[in-house]
XYZ file of C-alpha atoms in Angstrom:
200
model
C 101.475 121.985 83.200
C 102.858 123.725 80.141
C 101.849 127.358 79.843
C 100.653 128.556 76.425
C 103.282 130.333 74.379
C 103.148 134.098 74.162
C 104.803 136.667 71.951
C 107.483 138.557 73.902
C 106.169 141.903 72.643
C 102.734 141.091 74.051
C 104.349 140.287 77.380
C 106.172 143.603 77.515
C 103.060 145.570 76.610
C 101.029 144.365 79.602
C 101.369 145.827 83.077
C 101.400 143.508 86.091
C 97.864 144.634 86.936
C 96.663 143.889 83.407
C 98.240 140.448 83.584
C 96.559 139.811 86.923
C 93.160 141.009 85.706
C 93.380 138.901 82.555
C 94.615 135.886 84.503
C 91.695 136.081 86.934
C 89.212 136.463 84.080
C 90.548 133.282 82.441
C 92.597 134.787 79.607
C 95.126 132.089 78.652
C 97.390 134.697 77.089
C 97.788 136.220 80.553
C 98.517 132.777 81.984
C 101.393 132.517 79.506
C 102.608 136.029 80.345
C 102.421 135.344 84.083
C 104.369 132.113 83.655
C 107.054 133.819 81.554
C 107.292 136.772 83.926
C 107.262 135.075 87.329
C 108.255 131.450 86.851
C 111.868 132.355 87.662
C 110.823 133.880 90.978
C 108.730 130.851 91.889
C 111.463 128.410 90.913
C 114.148 130.307 92.835
C 112.089 130.388 96.029
C 111.250 126.687 95.795
C 114.823 125.660 94.947
C 116.228 127.668 97.834
C 114.045 125.762 100.302
C 114.103 122.325 98.692
C 117.733 122.265 97.549
C 116.700 120.278 94.480
C 116.248 121.952 91.086
C 114.109 119.180 89.622
C 111.805 119.117 92.626
C 111.610 122.906 92.481
C 110.586 122.685 88.831
C 107.752 120.334 89.797
C 106.658 122.760 92.496
C 106.732 125.587 89.969
C 104.337 123.726 87.703
C 102.060 122.978 90.655
C 102.054 126.652 91.667
C 100.857 127.921 88.304
C 98.331 125.114 87.973
C 96.961 125.875 91.454
C 96.910 129.601 90.718
C 95.065 129.081 87.439
C 92.472 126.757 88.950
C 92.057 128.968 92.014
C 92.330 132.300 90.199
C 88.951 133.483 91.495
C 90.535 133.615 94.958
C 92.982 136.380 94.045
C 92.151 139.703 95.705
C 94.111 142.718 94.366
C 93.363 144.710 97.503
C 95.278 142.147 99.561
C 98.508 142.566 97.643
C 100.167 142.393 94.208
C 99.805 139.351 91.988
C 103.448 138.194 92.345
C 103.000 138.228 96.118
C 99.959 135.972 95.738
C 102.070 133.562 93.679
C 104.765 133.639 96.366
C 102.171 132.634 98.957
C 101.096 129.664 96.844
C 104.761 128.789 96.300
C 105.368 128.629 100.034
C 102.411 126.299 100.534
C 103.400 124.023 97.650
C 107.000 123.941 98.866
C 105.790 122.973 102.331
C 103.687 120.216 100.729
C 106.777 118.965 98.893
C 108.793 118.878 102.122
C 105.987 116.988 103.866
C 105.813 114.457 101.031
C 109.595 114.051 101.178
C 109.421 113.339 104.916
C 106.634 110.807 104.385
C 108.631 109.030 101.692
C 111.685 108.828 103.913
C 109.635 107.588 106.860
C 108.044 104.884 104.727
C 111.342 103.825 103.201
C 112.908 103.569 106.644
C 109.960 101.674 108.093
C 109.916 99.083 105.327
C 113.549 99.132 104.253
C 114.886 98.178 107.670
C 112.699 95.082 107.636
C 113.142 94.072 104.007
C 116.848 94.848 103.712
C 118.243 94.634 107.260
C 121.816 94.704 106.007
C 121.336 98.291 104.849
C 122.466 101.133 107.066
C 119.420 102.197 109.085
C 118.207 105.778 109.085
C 116.776 106.913 112.429
C 113.101 107.817 112.528
C 111.439 108.395 115.864
C 107.720 108.918 115.384
C 106.415 105.349 115.348
C 102.762 106.333 115.503
C 102.943 108.526 112.417
C 105.058 105.893 110.695
C 102.397 103.216 111.200
C 99.551 105.481 110.117
C 101.352 106.363 106.901
C 102.238 102.769 106.115
C 98.759 101.430 106.925
C 97.048 103.918 104.649
C 99.385 103.344 101.731
C 99.499 99.557 102.038
C 95.716 99.391 101.660
C 96.052 100.756 98.108
C 98.412 98.027 96.870
C 97.589 94.835 94.938
C 96.972 91.886 97.268
C 100.294 90.050 96.839
C 102.397 93.177 97.292
C 100.310 94.307 100.253
C 100.651 90.934 101.986
C 104.418 90.785 101.548
C 104.992 94.316 102.819
C 102.512 93.907 105.661
C 104.282 90.760 106.844
C 107.573 92.614 106.720
C 106.303 95.699 108.499
C 103.821 94.314 111.029
C 105.212 90.815 111.390
C 108.826 91.973 111.426
C 109.703 89.118 109.048
C 112.657 88.958 106.695
C 112.177 88.121 103.035
C 113.408 84.569 103.654
C 110.884 84.111 106.460
C 108.090 85.497 104.273
C 108.997 83.035 101.532
C 108.951 80.153 104.000
C 105.633 81.195 105.503
C 103.824 81.825 102.208
C 105.445 79.135 100.091
C 106.411 81.707 97.471
C 109.869 81.541 95.911
C 112.279 84.016 97.473
C 112.677 85.773 94.129
C 108.907 86.315 93.954
C 108.875 87.760 97.462
C 111.670 90.157 96.538
C 109.842 91.145 93.349
C 106.585 91.857 95.202
C 108.483 93.818 97.834
C 110.307 96.000 95.345
C 107.236 96.616 93.197
C 105.189 97.411 96.273
C 107.768 99.907 97.509
C 107.898 101.511 94.068
C 104.122 101.918 94.071
C 104.197 103.381 97.563
C 106.840 105.906 96.563
C 104.847 106.935 93.491
C 101.639 107.308 95.482
C 103.414 109.584 97.947
C 104.685 111.853 95.199
C 101.412 112.358 93.358
C 100.423 115.970 92.843
C 97.893 117.025 95.492
C 94.361 117.852 94.408
C 93.839 121.364 93.122
C 93.057 123.834 95.885
C 89.763 125.623 96.269
C 89.735 129.356 95.570
C 89.938 129.924 99.328
C 93.082 127.792 99.622
C 94.729 129.400 96.612
C 93.926 132.860 97.896
């Protein structure tokens, strides 16, 4: 999300309460002021937890998008507007950490089977691992899904998959890599916008 531009003099002339009131009422100028005024705070908090500036920037965009869509959930009596943004930041940062863990679990689960020569990364929760993989595999095109399913559930190497399916080894590798790429992308999609209750 890119916040609308705002004249710096307009930003300085508005109090935090005026920005909050305008933001909640749907004034896009106040969205721009809020972004200019508090994006640094949001980014710093996210970066401190995530340890990744680019990922923190993504979280920052998600925070302001969630706040804008859920602006009706802000209650001034429960605290200042920046504090409300901090609360959303914490939730979005937690979501980013969860997505990171899911990506790593999926990469370990499939990578160990598709590229056994790679150094394995330990991952202990087999039940969660299988639930994640099953759900994401179902979204893939048929050929990619079949190759990855044979690797994950059948514990087959790429050579064995090629022999069993009759596909050239290069085709198996291509389906495997494309499938993994799709899985990674699906696990990094921005979550649906929160309801006002969630944002508040």
